[in-house]
Structure formats: structure tokens, C-alpha cells
PDB file of C-alpha atoms in Angstrom:
ATOM      1  CA  MET R 865       7.111  82.486  78.989  1.00 51.00           C
ATOM      2  CA  TRP R 866       9.366  82.729  75.965  1.00 59.00           C
ATOM      3  CA  ASP R 867       9.707  86.244  74.574  1.00 61.00           C
ATOM      4  CA  TYR R 868      12.964  85.999  72.628  1.00 58.00           C
ATOM      5  CA  PRO R 869      12.279  87.733  69.314  1.00 59.00           C
ATOM      6  CA  ARG R 870      11.859  85.301  66.419  1.00 61.00           C
ATOM      7  CA  PRO R 871      12.484  86.436  63.832  1.00 63.00           C
ATOM      8  CA  PRO R 872      15.073  88.741  65.401  1.00 63.00           C
ATOM      9  CA  ARG R 873      14.119  92.340  65.989  1.00 66.00           C
ATOM     10  CA  LEU R 874      16.012  95.087  64.145  1.00 70.00           C
ATOM     11  CA  GLU R 875      17.184  98.022  66.237  1.00 71.00           C
ATOM     12  CA  HIS R 876      19.231 100.889  64.852  1.00 72.00           C
ATOM     13  CA  VAL R 877      21.975 101.868  67.307  1.00 73.00           C
ATOM     14  CA  ASP R 878      25.137 103.787  66.266  1.00 82.00           C
ATOM     15  CA  ALA R 879      27.801 102.853  68.771  1.00 76.00           C
ATOM     16  CA  PHE R 880      31.133 102.280  67.042  1.00 84.00           C
ATOM     17  CA  ALA R 881      34.134 104.536  67.473  1.00 85.00           C
ATOM     18  CA  PRO R 882      35.455 105.987  64.216  1.00 90.00           C
ATOM     19  CA  GLY R 883      37.984 103.612  62.650  1.00 91.00           C
ATOM     20  CA  SER R 884      36.955 100.603  64.730  1.00 93.00           C
ATOM     21  CA  LEU R 885      35.268  98.775  61.842  1.00 94.00           C
ATOM     22  CA  ARG R 886      37.298  97.326  58.986  1.00 95.00           C
ATOM     23  CA  SER R 887      36.418  95.147  56.026  1.00 95.00           C
ATOM     24  CA  GLY R 888      36.865  91.501  56.950  1.00 96.00           C
ATOM     25  CA  GLU R 889      37.704  88.504  54.819  1.00 96.00           C
ATOM     26  CA  GLY R 890      35.176  86.311  53.091  1.00 94.00           C
ATOM     27  CA  THR R 891      31.447  86.222  52.597  1.00 96.00           C
ATOM     28  CA  SER R 892      28.606  83.846  53.391  1.00 93.00           C
ATOM     29  CA  LEU R 893      25.202  83.247  51.896  1.00 93.00           C
ATOM     30  CA  CYS R 894      21.915  83.104  53.774  1.00 88.00           C
ATOM     31  CA  GLU R 895      19.135  81.528  51.758  1.00 87.00           C
ATOM     32  CA  PHE R 896      16.763  84.200  53.071  1.00 87.00           C
ATOM     33  CA  LYS R 897      18.788  87.401  53.489  1.00 90.00           C
ATOM     34  CA  GLY R 898      21.363  87.046  50.704  1.00 93.00           C
ATOM     35  CA  GLN R 899      25.124  87.499  50.704  1.00 96.00           C
ATOM     36  CA  ALA R 900      26.768  88.781  53.886  1.00 95.00           C
ATOM     37  CA  ALA R 901      30.047  90.671  54.040  1.00 97.00           C
ATOM     38  CA  TYR R 902      32.162  90.426  57.185  1.00 96.00           C
ATOM     39  CA  LEU R 903      33.753  93.112  59.308  1.00 96.00           C
ATOM     40  CA  ASP R 904      36.632  93.102  61.764  1.00 97.00           C
ATOM     41  CA  VAL R 905      36.534  95.211  64.919  1.00 95.00           C
ATOM     42  CA  ALA R 906      39.745  96.986  65.951  1.00 94.00           C
ATOM     43  CA  ALA R 907      40.160  98.439  69.449  1.00 88.00           C
ATOM     44  CA  ASN R 908      42.889  98.864  72.040  1.00 87.00           C
ATOM     45  CA  GLY R 909      45.547  97.502  69.694  1.00 91.00           C
ATOM     46  CA  ARG R 910      43.647  94.268  69.044  1.00 93.00           C
ATOM     47  CA  ILE R 911      41.645  93.053  66.060  1.00 95.00           C
ATOM     48  CA  ALA R 912      38.658  90.716  66.387  1.00 94.00           C
ATOM     49  CA  PRO R 913      38.284  89.182  62.908  1.00 96.00           C
ATOM     50  CA  ARG R 914      34.899  88.548  61.275  1.00 95.00           C
ATOM     51  CA  VAL R 915      32.831  89.420  64.345  1.00 93.00           C
ATOM     52  CA  GLY R 916      30.504  91.754  62.462  1.00 93.00           C
ATOM     53  CA  TRP R 917      28.492  91.264  59.320  1.00 94.00           C
ATOM     54  CA  THR R 918      26.259  93.220  57.003  1.00 95.00           C
ATOM     55  CA  TYR R 919      24.106  92.596  53.949  1.00 95.00           C
ATOM     56  CA  PRO R 920      25.090  95.289  51.407  1.00 96.00           C
ATOM     57  CA  HIS R 921      22.388  94.139  48.973  1.00 96.00           C
ATOM     58  CA  PRO R 922      19.888  91.986  50.905  1.00 95.00           C
ATOM     59  CA  SER R 923      17.321  89.821  49.195  1.00 93.00           C
ATOM     60  CA  ARG R 924      13.854  91.142  48.441  1.00 93.00           C
ATOM     61  CA  GLY R 925      11.820  91.331  51.611  1.00 90.00           C
ATOM     62  CA  PHE R 926      14.886  92.043  53.742  1.00 90.00           C
ATOM     63  CA  GLU R 927      15.641  95.562  52.506  1.00 93.00           C
ATOM     64  CA  GLN R 928      15.573  96.847  56.108  1.00 91.00           C
ATOM     65  CA  LEU R 929      18.970  95.210  56.573  1.00 91.00           C
ATOM     66  CA  THR R 930      20.652  97.583  54.112  1.00 92.00           C
ATOM     67  CA  GLY R 931      23.195  99.674  55.992  1.00 84.00           C
ATOM     68  CA  ARG R 932      22.742  97.673  59.208  1.00 89.00           C
ATOM     69  CA  LEU R 933      25.473  95.811  61.034  1.00 89.00           C
ATOM     70  CA  ALA R 934      25.190  92.775  63.267  1.00 88.00           C
ATOM     71  CA  LEU R 935      27.870  91.864  65.777  1.00 89.00           C
ATOM     72  CA  TYR R 936      28.689  88.793  67.826  1.00 90.00           C
ATOM     73  CA  PRO R 937      28.939  90.071  71.408  1.00 91.00           C
ATOM     74  CA  GLY R 938      30.938  87.060  72.688  1.00 90.00           C
ATOM     75  CA  PRO R 939      34.357  88.057  71.312  1.00 90.00           C
ATOM     76  CA  MET R 940      34.037  91.621  72.632  1.00 88.00           C
ATOM     77  CA  ASP R 941      35.270  92.761  76.044  1.00 87.00           C
ATOM     78  CA  ARG R 942      31.692  93.889  76.618  1.00 87.00           C
ATOM     79  CA  CYS R 943      28.617  95.044  74.727  1.00 88.00           C
ATOM     80  CA  THR R 944      25.852  97.050  76.347  1.00 89.00           C
ATOM     81  CA  VAL R 945      22.217  97.906  75.731  1.00 87.00           C
ATOM     82  CA  ASP R 946      21.043 100.982  77.634  1.00 88.00           C
ATOM     83  CA  GLY R 947      24.004 100.558  79.996  1.00 91.00           C
ATOM     84  CA  GLU R 948      23.364  96.862  80.749  1.00 94.00           C
ATOM     85  CA  ILE R 949      26.117  94.420  79.802  1.00 95.00           C
ATOM     86  CA  VAL R 950      24.608  91.800  77.505  1.00 93.00           C
ATOM     87  CA  THR R 951      25.046  88.046  77.684  1.00 91.00           C
ATOM     88  CA  PRO R 952      25.920  86.490  74.309  1.00 90.00           C
ATOM     89  CA  GLN R 953      23.417  83.978  72.960  1.00 87.00           C
ATOM     90  CA  PRO R 954      24.748  80.438  73.626  1.00 85.00           C
ATOM     91  CA  GLY R 955      26.717  78.576  70.983  1.00 80.00           C
ATOM     92  CA  ASN R 956      28.958  79.940  68.274  1.00 73.00           C
ATOM     93  CA  PHE R 957      26.425  80.314  65.452  1.00 74.00           C
ATOM     94  CA  TYR R 958      23.918  82.860  66.695  1.00 76.00           C
ATOM     95  CA  GLY R 959      24.646  86.510  67.358  1.00 78.00           C
ATOM     96  CA  GLY R 960      21.850  87.274  69.825  1.00 83.00           C
ATOM     97  CA  TRP R 961      22.238  89.779  72.634  1.00 85.00           C
ATOM     98  CA  ILE R 962      20.469  88.682  75.833  1.00 87.00           C
ATOM     99  CA  THR R 963      19.479  91.242  78.482  1.00 89.00           C
ATOM    100  CA  SER R 964      17.433  90.962  81.657  1.00 90.00           C
ATOM    101  CA  ASP R 965      14.381  92.086  79.654  1.00 85.00           C
ATOM    102  CA  ILE R 966      14.412  88.921  77.515  1.00 82.00           C
ATOM    103  CA  ARG R 967      13.398  85.440  78.668  1.00 80.00           C
ATOM    104  CA  GLY R 968      14.354  82.177  76.922  1.00 78.00           C
ATOM    105  CA  PRO R 969      14.656  79.452  76.057  1.00 80.00           C
ATOM    106  CA  PHE R 970      17.448  80.447  73.691  1.00 80.00           C
ATOM    107  CA  LYS R 971      18.696  78.569  70.641  1.00 80.00           C
ATOM    108  CA  GLY R 972      22.313  77.527  70.838  1.00 81.00           C
ATOM    109  CA  VAL R 973      22.145  75.469  74.030  1.00 76.00           C
ATOM    110  CA  PRO R 974      22.576  71.697  73.658  1.00 79.00           C
ATOM    111  CA  GLY R 975      19.414  70.086  72.311  1.00 77.00           C
ATOM    112  CA  SER R 976      18.010  73.241  70.697  1.00 75.00           C
ATOM    113  CA  GLY R 977      18.984  72.445  67.101  1.00 69.00           C
ATOM    114  CA  GLY R 978      15.530  71.183  66.123  1.00 65.00           C
ATOM    115  CA  TRP R 979      13.401  74.179  67.132  1.00 65.00           C
TER     116      TRP R 979
END
């Protein structure tokens, strides 16, 4: 049975080392959430550009996103939830974090564009 959260679930977790987040280039617009600002992640002498995003002033109804950060796990060496290394959601559009507690199907695999 499918239990992947739709819409996505918000969880507040502070897990970034001081100085690892930097303002990234560009913005994008979500018709629902508003304008996103991008963040780069710097660690171990490397910079992963535009792998994080935030909504500084989200649209009405999405105020819970204020001050929250989302991150694509794929470009990272590893991301964990309660010590478990996550599997990035398939494709290059979605930023989902898949753990053993979540069952698919998951958007991003071939043929999933219409659901």
C-alpha cells in the first residue's frame, strides 16, 4: 500500500553545520508556494550549488514553510533520518527522502508523470 506523503509532510530538523549553507543563485516560482530562493551547501572543500531551497515569503496557506529549508539528498555524500541513510526520490525534479518506513510508488520513475 502506498504511504508516501502527498502533499509532502513538513518536519523540522536542524542538522547543518555552521557555515555550510550559502545563498545560491537564482529563484523559481511555484504556483502554490510562491517564490523560492536557492541555497548552496559547502562541505569538505566542495560546493554543491542550488541543492537547497526555501520560501522566504510563502503564499497564503503555506506560511508553515517560512524559515524551513528543503534539500535534494541526491547530490550529497549522504543524508540521514534517525541514523538511516535515505534514498533520494527518483528523477531530478523531486526532493523526496525515502526511508525504509515509506512505501511507494514514488513519482519520478518513468511513467509517473501523469499521477
